[in-house]
Coordinates of C-alpha atoms in Angstrom, one line a residue:
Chain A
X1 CA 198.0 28.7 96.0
X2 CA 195.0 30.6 96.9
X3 CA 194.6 32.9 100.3
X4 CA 192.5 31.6 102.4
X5 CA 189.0 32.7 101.9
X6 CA 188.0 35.7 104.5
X7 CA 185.7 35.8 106.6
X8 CA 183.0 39.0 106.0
X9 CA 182.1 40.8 109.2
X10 CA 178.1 40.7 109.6
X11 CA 176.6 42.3 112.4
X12 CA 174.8 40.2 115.2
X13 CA 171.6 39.3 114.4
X14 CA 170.8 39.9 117.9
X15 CA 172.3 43.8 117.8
X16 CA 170.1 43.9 114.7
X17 CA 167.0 43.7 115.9
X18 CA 167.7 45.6 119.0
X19 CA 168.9 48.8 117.3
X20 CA 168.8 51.1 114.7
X21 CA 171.9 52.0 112.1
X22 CA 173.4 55.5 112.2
X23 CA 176.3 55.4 110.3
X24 CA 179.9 53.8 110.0
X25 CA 182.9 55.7 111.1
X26 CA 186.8 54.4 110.2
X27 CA 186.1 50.9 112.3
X28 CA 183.0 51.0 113.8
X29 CA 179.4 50.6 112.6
X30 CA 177.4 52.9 115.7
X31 CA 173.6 51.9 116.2
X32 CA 170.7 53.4 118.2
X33 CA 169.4 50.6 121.0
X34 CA 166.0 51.3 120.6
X35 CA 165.2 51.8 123.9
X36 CA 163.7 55.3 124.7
X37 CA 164.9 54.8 128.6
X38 CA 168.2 56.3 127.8
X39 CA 169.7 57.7 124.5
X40 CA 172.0 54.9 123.7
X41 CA 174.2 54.2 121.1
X42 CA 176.6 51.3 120.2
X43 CA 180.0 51.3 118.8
X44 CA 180.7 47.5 116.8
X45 CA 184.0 47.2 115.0
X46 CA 183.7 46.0 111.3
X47 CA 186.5 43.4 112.4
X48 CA 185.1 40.1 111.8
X49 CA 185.6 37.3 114.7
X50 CA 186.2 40.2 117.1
X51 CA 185.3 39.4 120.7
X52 CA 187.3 41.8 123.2
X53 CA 188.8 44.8 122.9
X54 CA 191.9 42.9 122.9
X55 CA 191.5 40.9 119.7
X56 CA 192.1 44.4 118.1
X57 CA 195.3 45.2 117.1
X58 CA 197.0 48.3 118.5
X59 CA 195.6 50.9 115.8
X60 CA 192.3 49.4 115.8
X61 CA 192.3 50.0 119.7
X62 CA 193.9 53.8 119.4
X63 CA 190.8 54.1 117.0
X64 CA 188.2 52.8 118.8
X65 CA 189.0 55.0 121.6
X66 CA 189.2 58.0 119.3
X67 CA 185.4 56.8 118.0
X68 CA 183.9 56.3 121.8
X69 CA 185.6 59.8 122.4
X70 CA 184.0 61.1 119.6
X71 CA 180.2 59.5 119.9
X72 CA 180.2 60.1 123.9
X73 CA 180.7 63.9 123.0
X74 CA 178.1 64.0 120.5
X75 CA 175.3 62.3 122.7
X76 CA 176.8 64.9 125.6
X77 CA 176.3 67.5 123.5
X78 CA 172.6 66.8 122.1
X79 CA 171.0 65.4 125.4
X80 CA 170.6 66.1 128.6
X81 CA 173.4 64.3 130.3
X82 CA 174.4 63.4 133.8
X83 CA 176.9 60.5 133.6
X84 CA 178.4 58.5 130.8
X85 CA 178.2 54.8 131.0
X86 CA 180.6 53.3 128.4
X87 CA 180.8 49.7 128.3
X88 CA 182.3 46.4 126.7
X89 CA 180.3 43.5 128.5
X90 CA 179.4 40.9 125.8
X91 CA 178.1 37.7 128.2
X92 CA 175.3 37.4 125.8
X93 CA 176.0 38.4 122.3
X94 CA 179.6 38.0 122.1
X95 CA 180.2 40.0 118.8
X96 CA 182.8 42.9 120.0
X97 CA 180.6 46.2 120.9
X98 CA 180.4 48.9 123.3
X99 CA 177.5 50.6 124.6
X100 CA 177.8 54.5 124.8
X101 CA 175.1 55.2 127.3
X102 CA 173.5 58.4 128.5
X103 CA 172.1 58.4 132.2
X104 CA 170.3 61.3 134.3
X105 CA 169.8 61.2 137.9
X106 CA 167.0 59.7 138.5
X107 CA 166.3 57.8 134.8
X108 CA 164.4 54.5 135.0
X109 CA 167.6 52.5 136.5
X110 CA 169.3 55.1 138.1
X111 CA 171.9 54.6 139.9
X112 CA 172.5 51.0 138.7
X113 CA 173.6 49.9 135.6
X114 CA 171.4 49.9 132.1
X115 CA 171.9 46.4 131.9
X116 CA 169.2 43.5 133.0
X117 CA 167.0 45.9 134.8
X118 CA 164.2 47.9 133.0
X119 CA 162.9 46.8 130.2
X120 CA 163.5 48.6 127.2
X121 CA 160.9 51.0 125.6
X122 CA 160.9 50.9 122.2
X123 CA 161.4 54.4 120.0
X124 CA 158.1 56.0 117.8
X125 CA 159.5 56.3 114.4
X126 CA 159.1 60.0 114.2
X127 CA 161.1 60.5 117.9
X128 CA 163.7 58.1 117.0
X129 CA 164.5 60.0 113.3
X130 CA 165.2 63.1 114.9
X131 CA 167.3 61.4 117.2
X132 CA 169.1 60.2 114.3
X133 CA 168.8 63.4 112.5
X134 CA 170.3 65.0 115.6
X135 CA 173.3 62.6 115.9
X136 CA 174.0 63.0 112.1
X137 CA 174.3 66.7 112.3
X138 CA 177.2 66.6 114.4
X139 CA 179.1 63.4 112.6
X140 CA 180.5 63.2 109.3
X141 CA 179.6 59.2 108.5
X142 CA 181.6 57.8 105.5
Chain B
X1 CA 201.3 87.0 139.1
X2 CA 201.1 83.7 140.7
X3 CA 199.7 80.6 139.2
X4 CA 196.3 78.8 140.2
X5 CA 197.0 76.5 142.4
X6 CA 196.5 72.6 141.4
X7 CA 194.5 70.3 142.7
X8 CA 196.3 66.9 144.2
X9 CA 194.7 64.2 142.4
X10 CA 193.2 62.1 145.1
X11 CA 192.0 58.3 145.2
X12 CA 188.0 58.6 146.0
X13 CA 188.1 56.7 149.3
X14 CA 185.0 54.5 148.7
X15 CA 187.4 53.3 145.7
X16 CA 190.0 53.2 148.7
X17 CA 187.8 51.4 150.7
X18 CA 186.6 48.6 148.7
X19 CA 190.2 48.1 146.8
X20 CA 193.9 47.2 147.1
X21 CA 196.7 49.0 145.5
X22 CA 198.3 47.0 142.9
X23 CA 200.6 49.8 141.3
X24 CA 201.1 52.9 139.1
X25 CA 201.2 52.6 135.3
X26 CA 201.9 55.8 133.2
X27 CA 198.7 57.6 133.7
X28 CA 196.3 54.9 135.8
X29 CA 196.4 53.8 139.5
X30 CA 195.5 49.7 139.1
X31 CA 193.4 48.5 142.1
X32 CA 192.3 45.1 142.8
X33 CA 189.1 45.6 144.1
X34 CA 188.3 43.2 147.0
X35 CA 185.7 40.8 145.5
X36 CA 186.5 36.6 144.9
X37 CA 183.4 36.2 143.0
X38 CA 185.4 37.3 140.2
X39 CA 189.3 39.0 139.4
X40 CA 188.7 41.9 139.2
X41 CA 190.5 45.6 138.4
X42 CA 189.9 48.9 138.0
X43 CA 192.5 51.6 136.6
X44 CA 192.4 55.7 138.3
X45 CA 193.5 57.9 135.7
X46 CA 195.5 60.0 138.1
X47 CA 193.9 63.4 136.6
X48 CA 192.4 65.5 139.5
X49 CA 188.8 66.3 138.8
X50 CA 188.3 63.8 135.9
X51 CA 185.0 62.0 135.6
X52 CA 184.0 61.5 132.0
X53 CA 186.6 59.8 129.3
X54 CA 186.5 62.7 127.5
X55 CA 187.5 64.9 130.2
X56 CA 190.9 63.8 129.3
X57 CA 192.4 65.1 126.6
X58 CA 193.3 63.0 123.5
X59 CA 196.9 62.1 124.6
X60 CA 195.5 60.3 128.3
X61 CA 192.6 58.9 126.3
X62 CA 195.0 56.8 124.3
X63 CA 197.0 56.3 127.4
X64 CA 194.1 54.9 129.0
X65 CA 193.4 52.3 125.9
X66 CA 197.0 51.0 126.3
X67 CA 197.0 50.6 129.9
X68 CA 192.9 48.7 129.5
X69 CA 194.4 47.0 126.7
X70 CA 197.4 45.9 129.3
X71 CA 195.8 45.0 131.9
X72 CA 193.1 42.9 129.9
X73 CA 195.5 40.6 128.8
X74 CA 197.0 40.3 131.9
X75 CA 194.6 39.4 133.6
X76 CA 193.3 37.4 131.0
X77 CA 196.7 35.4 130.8
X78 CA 196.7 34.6 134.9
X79 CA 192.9 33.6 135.5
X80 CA 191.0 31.2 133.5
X81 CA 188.5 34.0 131.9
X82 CA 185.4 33.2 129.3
X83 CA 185.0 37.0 128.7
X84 CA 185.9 40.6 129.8
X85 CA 183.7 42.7 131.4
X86 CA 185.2 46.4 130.5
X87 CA 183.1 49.7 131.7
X88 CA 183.8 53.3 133.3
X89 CA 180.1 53.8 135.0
X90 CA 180.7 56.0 137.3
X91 CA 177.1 56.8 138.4
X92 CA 177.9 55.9 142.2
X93 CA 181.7 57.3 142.6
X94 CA 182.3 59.9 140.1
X95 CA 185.7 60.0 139.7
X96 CA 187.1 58.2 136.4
X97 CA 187.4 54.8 137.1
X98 CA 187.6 52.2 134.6
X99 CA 186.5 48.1 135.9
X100 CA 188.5 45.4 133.8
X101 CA 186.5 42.2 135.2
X102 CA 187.4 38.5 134.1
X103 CA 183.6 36.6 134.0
X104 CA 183.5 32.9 133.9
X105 CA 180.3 31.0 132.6
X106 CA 178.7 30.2 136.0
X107 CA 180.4 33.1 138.1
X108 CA 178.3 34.4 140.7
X109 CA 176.4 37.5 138.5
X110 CA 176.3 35.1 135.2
X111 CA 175.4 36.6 132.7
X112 CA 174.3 39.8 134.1
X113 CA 176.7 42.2 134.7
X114 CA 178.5 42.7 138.4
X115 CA 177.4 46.3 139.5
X116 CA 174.7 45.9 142.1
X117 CA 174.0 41.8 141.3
X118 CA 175.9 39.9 144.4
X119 CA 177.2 41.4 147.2
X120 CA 181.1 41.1 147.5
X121 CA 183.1 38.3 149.3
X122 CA 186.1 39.5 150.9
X123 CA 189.5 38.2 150.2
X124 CA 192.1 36.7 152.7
X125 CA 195.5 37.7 152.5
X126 CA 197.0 35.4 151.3
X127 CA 194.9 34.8 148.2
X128 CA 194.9 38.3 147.6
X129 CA 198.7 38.4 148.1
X130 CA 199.2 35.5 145.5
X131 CA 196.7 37.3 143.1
X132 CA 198.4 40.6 143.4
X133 CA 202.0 38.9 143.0
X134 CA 201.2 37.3 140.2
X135 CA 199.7 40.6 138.2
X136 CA 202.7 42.0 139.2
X137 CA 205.2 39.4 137.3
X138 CA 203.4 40.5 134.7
X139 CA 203.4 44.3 134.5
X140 CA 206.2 46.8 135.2
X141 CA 204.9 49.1 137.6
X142 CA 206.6 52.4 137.8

């Protein structure tokens, strides 16, 4: 008689505290780790229960790949930028996300991955808005 | 008068080295590369000169999706898998190479990630050949 109630996606508490929100595009929410190391972002698909790329349908997939496309040319664009690292790992916080991550030779983990090795340095307010600022200029967020 | 003349894509031959081909999809060589601690593949766009995802242009990026989004649930359907590790790093061997890795709770590198944790153990044939046999039920290769 009644649909079955839905379940509201919520970000991880755990992405929460490690990042900073930017904006929403069409399916993703995209954060700043706040970790002055690397400029960072992360892609998380509003799609509640979402664990792997694959528990998106096909659209949702064509779109995500369209938004890391997207994001990974923006932080190309207003950084200096060696290498992209793009990543969907989840053995800790499970919640579907991908990390978007700039690297220059010889950054604090360089050549390994961002992952597990240095520990993050956290942004000053006034570095991390004009990050921010910077990222918005080039992204129309919803 | 004449056109410039292309560049053969090649397979980077430390990706050579440390793989076995598996077989050709639409745009992506698949290589199993030659690691027990986990099942593990990476896809080649075969796009001379491409590094970066977003050297390719919109068409192969969705390509690519498909054939990650193939290959993940492969792989997920023929090994027991707790999560997929999915990442194009690239700081090492530059050219475009995406890593589709099935991690089990416990595997060698849990939680971290696999780049640079545990040093590789070697197949033997035959494992390898039953492994690569039965991704290949699975897949039409062209």
């Amino acid at each position: 008689m009644f649909p079955a109630p839905t379940t509201p996606w919520l970000l991880h508490p755990q992405l929460a505290a490690e990042t900073f929100a930017v904006g929403d595009l069409t399916l993703s929410r995209v954060l700043l780790m706040n970790d002055t190391n690397y400029p960072w972002l992360v892609l998380v698909p509003r799609q509640a229960g979402a664990v792997e790329i694959i528990d998106l349908d096909d659209t949702e997939q064509a779109q995500l790949m369209r938004e890391i496309a997207l994001t990974a040319g923006v932080l190309k664009d207003v950084t200096v930028c060696d290498k992209l690292n793009i990543a969907a790992i989840g053995n800790v916080v499970a919640q579907l996300h991908v990390h978007i991550v700039v690297r220059r030779r010889g950054d604090a983990a360089w050549p390994r991955p961002v992952w597990g090795t240095v520990p993050a340095r956290a942004y000053e307010a006034a570095e991390r808005e004009r990050f921010i600022a910077a990222i918005r200029a080039e992204i129309a967020f919803g």
